[in-house]
Amino acid sequence: MTPEYVVSLGNEAVKMVLILSLPLLGVGLVVGLLVAVIQATTQIQEMTLSFVPKIIAVLLALLAVSPWMLSKMTYFTTRLIQSIPEIIKWCPSEKNFGFTLSAISFQQNLFEQLQG
């Protein structure tokens, strides 16, 4: 496993987190702005009034986008697990890493069990 691979994997993970959190954060932002405009026009400055609509809107958005989020997370995790044999092949020698062949056979057996 090279340092470049570790950096690219971390980069992909951060991108995935940002992509998954964007819909919920966007809904919270829009609802927060709407509540702020309503509070400014009516001159009601109640602090708890801004939290309740945001919480409800984010929970509803979570219900709406959770299938999409789950599919994205499943795809990312599946790709990550399937890349394990490729990562193990980069080991310098089997003398230093005696687990190489057993890890590959374990991953292949697990993959066959999941498919069958």
mmCIF file of N, CA and C in Angstrom:
data_model
loop_
_atom_site.group_PDB
_atom_site.id
_atom_site.type_symbol
_atom_site.label_atom_id
_atom_site.label_comp_id
_atom_site.label_asym_id
_atom_site.label_seq_id
_atom_site.Cartn_x
_atom_site.Cartn_y
_atom_site.Cartn_z
ATOM 1 N N MET A 1 0.866 -1.161 0.000
ATOM 2 C CA MET A 1 0.000 0.000 0.000
ATOM 3 C C MET A 1 0.917 1.229 0.000
ATOM 4 N N THR A 2 0.766 2.032 -1.019
ATOM 5 C CA THR A 2 1.619 3.206 -1.159
ATOM 6 C C THR A 2 0.978 4.408 -0.475
ATOM 7 N N PRO A 3 1.785 5.409 -0.137
ATOM 8 C CA PRO A 3 1.211 6.623 0.462
ATOM 9 C C PRO A 3 0.234 7.328 -0.477
ATOM 10 N N GLU A 4 0.475 7.236 -1.784
ATOM 11 C CA GLU A 4 -0.426 7.859 -2.742
ATOM 12 C C GLU A 4 -1.813 7.208 -2.706
ATOM 13 N N TYR A 5 -1.808 5.879 -2.533
ATOM 14 C CA TYR A 5 -3.081 5.175 -2.460
ATOM 15 C C TYR A 5 -3.852 5.560 -1.194
ATOM 16 N N VAL A 6 -3.142 5.679 -0.104
ATOM 17 C CA VAL A 6 -3.786 6.059 1.158
ATOM 18 C C VAL A 6 -4.381 7.462 1.047
ATOM 19 N N VAL A 7 -3.636 8.373 0.427
ATOM 20 C CA VAL A 7 -4.135 9.739 0.256
ATOM 21 C C VAL A 7 -5.353 9.754 -0.668
ATOM 22 N N SER A 8 -5.316 8.983 -1.751
ATOM 23 C CA SER A 8 -6.461 8.956 -2.660
ATOM 24 C C SER A 8 -7.684 8.320 -1.998
ATOM 25 N N LEU A 9 -7.456 7.301 -1.172
ATOM 26 C CA LEU A 9 -8.569 6.676 -0.453
ATOM 27 C C LEU A 9 -9.186 7.649 0.549
ATOM 28 N N GLY A 10 -8.336 8.380 1.262
ATOM 29 C CA GLY A 10 -8.846 9.401 2.175
ATOM 30 C C GLY A 10 -9.582 10.492 1.444
ATOM 31 N N ASN A 11 -9.087 10.868 0.274
ATOM 32 C CA ASN A 11 -9.741 11.886 -0.542
ATOM 33 C C ASN A 11 -11.133 11.424 -0.976
ATOM 34 N N GLU A 12 -11.232 10.180 -1.425
ATOM 35 C CA GLU A 12 -12.532 9.627 -1.818
ATOM 36 C C GLU A 12 -13.499 9.568 -0.634
ATOM 37 N N ALA A 13 -12.997 9.210 0.535
ATOM 38 C CA ALA A 13 -13.854 9.117 1.718
ATOM 39 C C ALA A 13 -14.384 10.499 2.111
ATOM 40 N N VAL A 14 -13.533 11.514 2.050
ATOM 41 C CA VAL A 14 -13.980 12.870 2.384
ATOM 42 C C VAL A 14 -15.002 13.365 1.361
ATOM 43 N N LYS A 15 -14.763 13.070 0.075
ATOM 44 C CA LYS A 15 -15.738 13.453 -0.960
ATOM 45 C C LYS A 15 -17.085 12.776 -0.710
ATOM 46 N N MET A 16 -17.041 11.506 -0.315
ATOM 47 C CA MET A 16 -18.284 10.774 -0.061
ATOM 48 C C MET A 16 -19.042 11.390 1.105
ATOM 49 N N VAL A 17 -18.325 11.756 2.161
ATOM 50 C CA VAL A 17 -18.977 12.382 3.309
ATOM 51 C C VAL A 17 -19.619 13.706 2.905
ATOM 52 N N LEU A 18 -18.914 14.490 2.111
ATOM 53 C CA LEU A 18 -19.464 15.775 1.670
ATOM 54 C C LEU A 18 -20.694 15.595 0.781
ATOM 55 N N ILE A 19 -20.619 14.627 -0.127
ATOM 56 C CA ILE A 19 -21.760 14.377 -1.019
ATOM 57 C C ILE A 19 -22.968 13.903 -0.222
ATOM 58 N N LEU A 20 -22.745 13.028 0.770
ATOM 59 C CA LEU A 20 -23.860 12.502 1.551
ATOM 60 C C LEU A 20 -24.468 13.539 2.488
ATOM 61 N N SER A 21 -23.657 14.461 2.979
ATOM 62 C CA SER A 21 -24.185 15.452 3.920
ATOM 63 C C SER A 21 -24.790 16.663 3.228
ATOM 64 N N LEU A 22 -24.505 16.858 1.954
ATOM 65 C CA LEU A 22 -24.974 18.058 1.248
ATOM 66 C C LEU A 22 -26.496 18.222 1.236
ATOM 67 N N PRO A 23 -27.286 17.199 0.937
ATOM 68 C CA PRO A 23 -28.745 17.407 0.924
ATOM 69 C C PRO A 23 -29.308 17.832 2.287
ATOM 70 N N LEU A 24 -28.833 17.200 3.348
ATOM 71 C CA LEU A 24 -29.358 17.535 4.677
ATOM 72 C C LEU A 24 -28.928 18.936 5.102
ATOM 73 N N LEU A 25 -27.675 19.266 4.833
ATOM 74 C CA LEU A 25 -27.206 20.609 5.173
ATOM 75 C C LEU A 25 -27.911 21.676 4.346
ATOM 76 N N GLY A 26 -28.174 21.366 3.087
ATOM 77 C CA GLY A 26 -28.888 22.310 2.224
ATOM 78 C C GLY A 26 -30.302 22.573 2.718
ATOM 79 N N VAL A 27 -30.992 21.519 3.103
ATOM 80 C CA VAL A 27 -32.358 21.690 3.632
ATOM 81 C C VAL A 27 -32.327 22.501 4.922
ATOM 82 N N GLY A 28 -31.377 22.193 5.789
ATOM 83 C CA GLY A 28 -31.259 22.956 7.035
ATOM 84 C C GLY A 28 -30.964 24.423 6.776
ATOM 85 N N LEU A 29 -30.129 24.698 5.783
ATOM 86 C CA LEU A 29 -29.806 26.083 5.438
ATOM 87 C C LEU A 29 -31.011 26.826 4.900
ATOM 88 N N VAL A 30 -31.739 26.212 3.986
ATOM 89 C CA VAL A 30 -32.910 26.876 3.384
ATOM 90 C C VAL A 30 -33.982 27.128 4.430
ATOM 91 N N VAL A 31 -34.270 26.138 5.248
ATOM 92 C CA VAL A 31 -35.297 26.312 6.284
ATOM 93 C C VAL A 31 -34.845 27.350 7.301
ATOM 94 N N GLY A 32 -33.572 27.352 7.667
ATOM 95 C CA GLY A 32 -33.055 28.349 8.591
ATOM 96 C C GLY A 32 -33.183 29.759 8.042
ATOM 97 N N LEU A 33 -32.899 29.934 6.752
ATOM 98 C CA LEU A 33 -33.052 31.257 6.133
ATOM 99 C C LEU A 33 -34.511 31.693 6.097
ATOM 100 N N LEU A 34 -35.405 30.757 5.767
ATOM 101 C CA LEU A 34 -36.830 31.103 5.741
ATOM 102 C C LEU A 34 -37.334 31.496 7.130
ATOM 103 N N VAL A 35 -36.939 30.752 8.140
ATOM 104 C CA VAL A 35 -37.350 31.071 9.505
ATOM 105 C C VAL A 35 -36.764 32.416 9.927
ATOM 106 N N ALA A 36 -35.522 32.691 9.537
ATOM 107 C CA ALA A 36 -34.899 33.969 9.888
ATOM 108 C C ALA A 36 -35.616 35.137 9.230
ATOM 109 N N VAL A 37 -36.028 34.966 7.980
ATOM 110 C CA VAL A 37 -36.766 36.035 7.288
ATOM 111 C C VAL A 37 -38.121 36.245 7.950
ATOM 112 N N ILE A 38 -38.794 35.177 8.292
ATOM 113 C CA ILE A 38 -40.101 35.303 8.965
ATOM 114 C C ILE A 38 -39.935 35.962 10.327
ATOM 115 N N GLN A 39 -38.898 35.581 11.068
ATOM 116 C CA GLN A 39 -38.657 36.192 12.375
ATOM 117 C C GLN A 39 -38.317 37.675 12.235
ATOM 118 N N ALA A 40 -37.588 38.030 11.196
ATOM 119 C CA ALA A 40 -37.220 39.436 11.003
ATOM 120 C C ALA A 40 -38.427 40.277 10.608
ATOM 121 N N THR A 41 -39.308 39.719 9.791
ATOM 122 C CA THR A 41 -40.469 40.502 9.371
ATOM 123 C C THR A 41 -41.516 40.630 10.477
ATOM 124 N N THR A 42 -41.652 39.595 11.293
ATOM 125 C CA THR A 42 -42.653 39.655 12.360
ATOM 126 C C THR A 42 -42.071 40.141 13.685
ATOM 127 N N GLN A 43 -40.770 40.326 13.742
ATOM 128 C CA GLN A 43 -40.055 40.785 14.926
ATOM 129 C C GLN A 43 -40.232 39.848 16.127
ATOM 130 N N ILE A 44 -40.373 38.569 15.828
ATOM 131 C CA ILE A 44 -40.409 37.557 16.885
ATOM 132 C C ILE A 44 -38.994 37.020 17.022
ATOM 133 N N GLN A 45 -38.394 37.179 18.173
ATOM 134 C CA GLN A 45 -37.004 36.769 18.378
ATOM 135 C C GLN A 45 -36.911 35.615 19.382
ATOM 136 N N GLU A 46 -37.673 34.601 19.170
ATOM 137 C CA GLU A 46 -37.646 33.416 20.023
ATOM 138 C C GLU A 46 -36.586 32.447 19.490
ATOM 139 N N MET A 47 -35.625 32.060 20.320
ATOM 140 C CA MET A 47 -34.519 31.212 19.882
ATOM 141 C C MET A 47 -34.980 29.793 19.523
ATOM 142 N N THR A 48 -35.899 29.245 20.284
ATOM 143 C CA THR A 48 -36.335 27.875 20.020
ATOM 144 C C THR A 48 -37.181 27.774 18.759
ATOM 145 N N LEU A 49 -37.738 28.891 18.311
ATOM 146 C CA LEU A 49 -38.569 28.881 17.111
ATOM 147 C C LEU A 49 -37.753 28.507 15.873
ATOM 148 N N SER A 50 -36.480 28.808 15.861
ATOM 149 C CA SER A 50 -35.673 28.494 14.679
ATOM 150 C C SER A 50 -35.209 27.036 14.663
ATOM 151 N N PHE A 51 -35.108 26.400 15.812
ATOM 152 C CA PHE A 51 -34.592 25.039 15.857
ATOM 153 C C PHE A 51 -35.627 23.990 15.470
ATOM 154 N N VAL A 52 -36.844 24.139 15.907
ATOM 155 C CA VAL A 52 -37.867 23.110 15.674
ATOM 156 C C VAL A 52 -38.138 22.909 14.182
ATOM 157 N N PRO A 53 -38.368 23.962 13.390
ATOM 158 C CA PRO A 53 -38.598 23.717 11.954
ATOM 159 C C PRO A 53 -37.391 23.104 11.250
ATOM 160 N N LYS A 54 -36.175 23.502 11.660
ATOM 161 C CA LYS A 54 -34.983 22.937 11.034
ATOM 162 C C LYS A 54 -34.853 21.451 11.350
ATOM 163 N N ILE A 55 -35.113 21.083 12.584
ATOM 164 C CA ILE A 55 -35.010 19.671 12.966
ATOM 165 C C ILE A 55 -36.037 18.836 12.214
ATOM 166 N N ILE A 56 -37.253 19.329 12.140
ATOM 167 C CA ILE A 56 -38.306 18.595 11.420
ATOM 168 C C ILE A 56 -37.972 18.482 9.936
ATOM 169 N N ALA A 57 -37.497 19.575 9.333
ATOM 170 C CA ALA A 57 -37.166 19.552 7.909
ATOM 171 C C ALA A 57 -35.997 18.615 7.618
ATOM 172 N N VAL A 58 -34.990 18.615 8.462
ATOM 173 C CA VAL A 58 -33.843 17.730 8.246
ATOM 174 C C VAL A 58 -34.251 16.271 8.430
ATOM 175 N N LEU A 59 -35.097 15.972 9.391
ATOM 176 C CA LEU A 59 -35.566 14.595 9.561
ATOM 177 C C LEU A 59 -36.400 14.133 8.373
ATOM 178 N N LEU A 60 -37.251 15.008 7.857
ATOM 179 C CA LEU A 60 -38.036 14.661 6.661
ATOM 180 C C LEU A 60 -37.123 14.473 5.447
ATOM 181 N N ALA A 61 -36.119 15.339 5.321
ATOM 182 C CA ALA A 61 -35.169 15.184 4.219
ATOM 183 C C ALA A 61 -34.378 13.890 4.361
ATOM 184 N N LEU A 62 -34.037 13.530 5.593
ATOM 185 C CA LEU A 62 -33.324 12.277 5.827
ATOM 186 C C LEU A 62 -34.175 11.081 5.403
ATOM 187 N N LEU A 63 -35.459 11.132 5.704
ATOM 188 C CA LEU A 63 -36.353 10.060 5.263
ATOM 189 C C LEU A 63 -36.440 10.001 3.746
ATOM 190 N N ALA A 64 -36.422 11.180 3.113
ATOM 191 C CA ALA A 64 -36.566 11.216 1.659
ATOM 192 C C ALA A 64 -35.310 10.742 0.935
ATOM 193 N N VAL A 65 -34.132 11.098 1.437
ATOM 194 C CA VAL A 65 -32.900 10.779 0.711
ATOM 195 C C VAL A 65 -32.141 9.587 1.289
ATOM 196 N N SER A 66 -32.673 8.944 2.315
ATOM 197 C CA SER A 66 -31.945 7.814 2.911
ATOM 198 C C SER A 66 -31.732 6.651 1.945
ATOM 199 N N PRO A 67 -32.658 6.305 1.036
ATOM 200 C CA PRO A 67 -32.334 5.231 0.084
ATOM 201 C C PRO A 67 -31.150 5.588 -0.817
ATOM 202 N N TRP A 68 -31.103 6.838 -1.274
ATOM 203 C CA TRP A 68 -29.991 7.284 -2.098
ATOM 204 C C TRP A 68 -28.678 7.254 -1.315
ATOM 205 N N MET A 69 -28.728 7.727 -0.074
ATOM 206 C CA MET A 69 -27.534 7.731 0.761
ATOM 207 C C MET A 69 -27.044 6.309 1.022
ATOM 208 N N LEU A 70 -27.961 5.412 1.283
ATOM 209 C CA LEU A 70 -27.600 4.018 1.547
ATOM 210 C C LEU A 70 -26.975 3.371 0.315
ATOM 211 N N SER A 71 -27.517 3.651 -0.866
ATOM 212 C CA SER A 71 -26.949 3.068 -2.080
ATOM 213 C C SER A 71 -25.549 3.614 -2.343
ATOM 214 N N LYS A 72 -25.321 4.908 -2.103
ATOM 215 C CA LYS A 72 -23.988 5.488 -2.283
ATOM 216 C C LYS A 72 -22.990 4.875 -1.302
ATOM 217 N N MET A 73 -23.400 4.731 -0.036
ATOM 218 C CA MET A 73 -22.510 4.148 0.965
ATOM 219 C C MET A 73 -22.223 2.677 0.655
ATOM 220 N N THR A 74 -23.234 1.947 0.209
ATOM 221 C CA THR A 74 -23.054 0.538 -0.129
ATOM 222 C C THR A 74 -22.103 0.381 -1.305
ATOM 223 N N TYR A 75 -22.256 1.223 -2.322
ATOM 224 C CA TYR A 75 -21.371 1.165 -3.487
ATOM 225 C C TYR A 75 -19.933 1.466 -3.080
ATOM 226 N N PHE A 76 -19.737 2.498 -2.276
ATOM 227 C CA PHE A 76 -18.391 2.872 -1.837
ATOM 228 C C PHE A 76 -17.756 1.747 -1.019
ATOM 229 N N THR A 77 -18.516 1.180 -0.087
ATOM 230 C CA THR A 77 -17.991 0.117 0.764
ATOM 231 C C THR A 77 -17.703 -1.145 -0.041
ATOM 232 N N THR A 78 -18.568 -1.495 -0.970
ATOM 233 C CA THR A 78 -18.352 -2.668 -1.816
ATOM 234 C C THR A 78 -17.087 -2.510 -2.645
ATOM 235 N N ARG A 79 -16.911 -1.335 -3.227
ATOM 236 C CA ARG A 79 -15.706 -1.060 -4.009
ATOM 237 C C ARG A 79 -14.458 -1.147 -3.139
ATOM 238 N N LEU A 80 -14.555 -0.646 -1.922
ATOM 239 C CA LEU A 80 -13.424 -0.674 -1.006
ATOM 240 C C LEU A 80 -13.063 -2.107 -0.618
ATOM 241 N N ILE A 81 -14.067 -2.919 -0.319
ATOM 242 C CA ILE A 81 -13.818 -4.311 0.062
ATOM 243 C C ILE A 81 -13.272 -5.108 -1.124
ATOM 244 N N GLN A 82 -13.789 -4.841 -2.317
ATOM 245 C CA GLN A 82 -13.301 -5.565 -3.489
ATOM 246 C C GLN A 82 -11.884 -5.167 -3.870
ATOM 247 N N SER A 83 -11.418 -4.026 -3.420
ATOM 248 C CA SER A 83 -10.055 -3.605 -3.749
ATOM 249 C C SER A 83 -9.026 -4.172 -2.773
ATOM 250 N N ILE A 84 -9.463 -4.879 -1.741
ATOM 251 C CA ILE A 84 -8.528 -5.432 -0.757
ATOM 252 C C ILE A 84 -7.506 -6.378 -1.403
ATOM 253 N N PRO A 85 -7.892 -7.298 -2.299
ATOM 254 C CA PRO A 85 -6.866 -8.152 -2.918
ATOM 255 C C PRO A 85 -5.824 -7.358 -3.707
ATOM 256 N N GLU A 86 -6.246 -6.304 -4.363
ATOM 257 C CA GLU A 86 -5.289 -5.479 -5.101
ATOM 258 C C GLU A 86 -4.329 -4.778 -4.152
ATOM 259 N N ILE A 87 -4.831 -4.367 -3.010
ATOM 260 C CA ILE A 87 -3.977 -3.709 -2.017
ATOM 261 C C ILE A 87 -2.964 -4.709 -1.465
ATOM 262 N N ILE A 88 -3.411 -5.935 -1.205
ATOM 263 C CA ILE A 88 -2.534 -6.948 -0.634
ATOM 264 C C ILE A 88 -1.455 -7.363 -1.636
ATOM 265 N N LYS A 89 -1.756 -7.316 -2.943
ATOM 266 C CA LYS A 89 -0.770 -7.694 -3.952
ATOM 267 C C LYS A 89 0.435 -6.759 -3.953
ATOM 268 N N TRP A 90 0.276 -5.585 -3.415
ATOM 269 C CA TRP A 90 1.386 -4.630 -3.395
ATOM 270 C C TRP A 90 2.375 -4.924 -2.281
ATOM 271 N N CYS A 91 2.120 -5.957 -1.479
ATOM 272 C CA CYS A 91 3.050 -6.307 -0.398
ATOM 273 C C CYS A 91 4.393 -6.691 -0.995
ATOM 274 N N PRO A 92 5.514 -6.265 -0.410
ATOM 275 C CA PRO A 92 6.838 -6.518 -0.983
ATOM 276 C C PRO A 92 7.193 -7.995 -1.108
ATOM 277 N N SER A 93 6.959 -8.791 -0.080
ATOM 278 C CA SER A 93 7.274 -10.215 -0.168
ATOM 279 C C SER A 93 6.391 -10.981 0.795
ATOM 280 N N GLU A 94 6.236 -12.279 0.487
ATOM 281 C CA GLU A 94 5.399 -13.097 1.351
ATOM 282 C C GLU A 94 6.130 -13.488 2.626
ATOM 283 N N LYS A 95 7.457 -13.389 2.634
ATOM 284 C CA LYS A 95 8.195 -13.718 3.847
ATOM 285 C C LYS A 95 7.887 -12.718 4.950
ATOM 286 N N ASN A 96 7.762 -11.473 4.566
ATOM 287 C CA ASN A 96 7.468 -10.439 5.557
ATOM 288 C C ASN A 96 5.983 -10.370 5.889
ATOM 289 N N PHE A 97 5.148 -10.803 4.941
ATOM 290 C CA PHE A 97 3.701 -10.726 5.133
ATOM 291 C C PHE A 97 3.120 -12.106 4.864
ATOM 292 N N GLY A 98 3.241 -12.996 5.813
ATOM 293 C CA GLY A 98 2.774 -14.357 5.639
ATOM 294 C C GLY A 98 1.272 -14.479 5.499
ATOM 295 N N PHE A 99 0.556 -13.426 5.827
ATOM 296 C CA PHE A 99 -0.902 -13.472 5.748
ATOM 297 C C PHE A 99 -1.411 -13.211 4.348
ATOM 298 N N THR A 100 -0.552 -12.930 3.376
ATOM 299 C CA THR A 100 -0.991 -12.491 2.048
ATOM 300 C C THR A 100 -1.901 -13.516 1.388
ATOM 301 N N LEU A 101 -1.432 -14.753 1.264
ATOM 302 C CA LEU A 101 -2.227 -15.757 0.571
ATOM 303 C C LEU A 101 -3.479 -16.125 1.356
ATOM 304 N N SER A 102 -3.381 -16.214 2.666
ATOM 305 C CA SER A 102 -4.551 -16.571 3.448
ATOM 306 C C SER A 102 -5.585 -15.449 3.416
ATOM 307 N N ALA A 103 -5.143 -14.195 3.378
ATOM 308 C CA ALA A 103 -6.089 -13.086 3.314
ATOM 309 C C ALA A 103 -6.814 -13.069 1.980
ATOM 310 N N ILE A 104 -6.085 -13.366 0.902
ATOM 311 C CA ILE A 104 -6.724 -13.394 -0.418
ATOM 312 C C ILE A 104 -7.733 -14.530 -0.492
ATOM 313 N N SER A 105 -7.379 -15.711 -0.010
ATOM 314 C CA SER A 105 -8.319 -16.831 -0.063
ATOM 315 C C SER A 105 -9.522 -16.576 0.848
ATOM 316 N N PHE A 106 -9.310 -15.934 2.000
ATOM 317 C CA PHE A 106 -10.421 -15.595 2.879
ATOM 318 C C PHE A 106 -11.371 -14.624 2.189
ATOM 319 N N GLN A 107 -10.817 -13.617 1.507
ATOM 320 C CA GLN A 107 -11.659 -12.639 0.831
ATOM 321 C C GLN A 107 -12.419 -13.297 -0.317
ATOM 322 N N GLN A 108 -11.777 -14.196 -1.053
ATOM 323 C CA GLN A 108 -12.461 -14.882 -2.145
ATOM 324 C C GLN A 108 -13.583 -15.769 -1.622
ATOM 325 N N ASN A 109 -13.344 -16.481 -0.521
ATOM 326 C CA ASN A 109 -14.386 -17.314 0.065
ATOM 327 C C ASN A 109 -15.548 -16.476 0.564
ATOM 328 N N LEU A 110 -15.254 -15.349 1.183
ATOM 329 C CA LEU A 110 -16.309 -14.459 1.658
ATOM 330 C C LEU A 110 -17.118 -13.910 0.503
ATOM 331 N N PHE A 111 -16.452 -13.535 -0.566
ATOM 332 C CA PHE A 111 -17.146 -13.007 -1.731
ATOM 333 C C PHE A 111 -18.041 -14.060 -2.354
ATOM 334 N N GLU A 112 -17.573 -15.317 -2.441
ATOM 335 C CA GLU A 112 -18.384 -16.392 -2.989
ATOM 336 C C GLU A 112 -19.599 -16.680 -2.108
ATOM 337 N N GLN A 113 -19.422 -16.615 -0.794
ATOM 338 C CA GLN A 113 -20.551 -16.843 0.115
ATOM 339 C C GLN A 113 -21.584 -15.745 -0.008
ATOM 340 N N LEU A 114 -21.141 -14.518 -0.193
ATOM 341 C CA LEU A 114 -22.084 -13.413 -0.331
ATOM 342 C C LEU A 114 -22.850 -13.492 -1.642
ATOM 343 N N GLN A 115 -22.213 -13.977 -2.694
ATOM 344 C CA GLN A 115 -22.895 -14.097 -3.984
ATOM 345 C C GLN A 115 -23.805 -15.310 -4.052
ATOM 346 N N GLY A 116 -23.436 -16.375 -3.368
ATOM 347 C CA GLY A 116 -24.194 -17.623 -3.471
ATOM 348 C C GLY A 116 -25.160 -17.797 -2.401
#
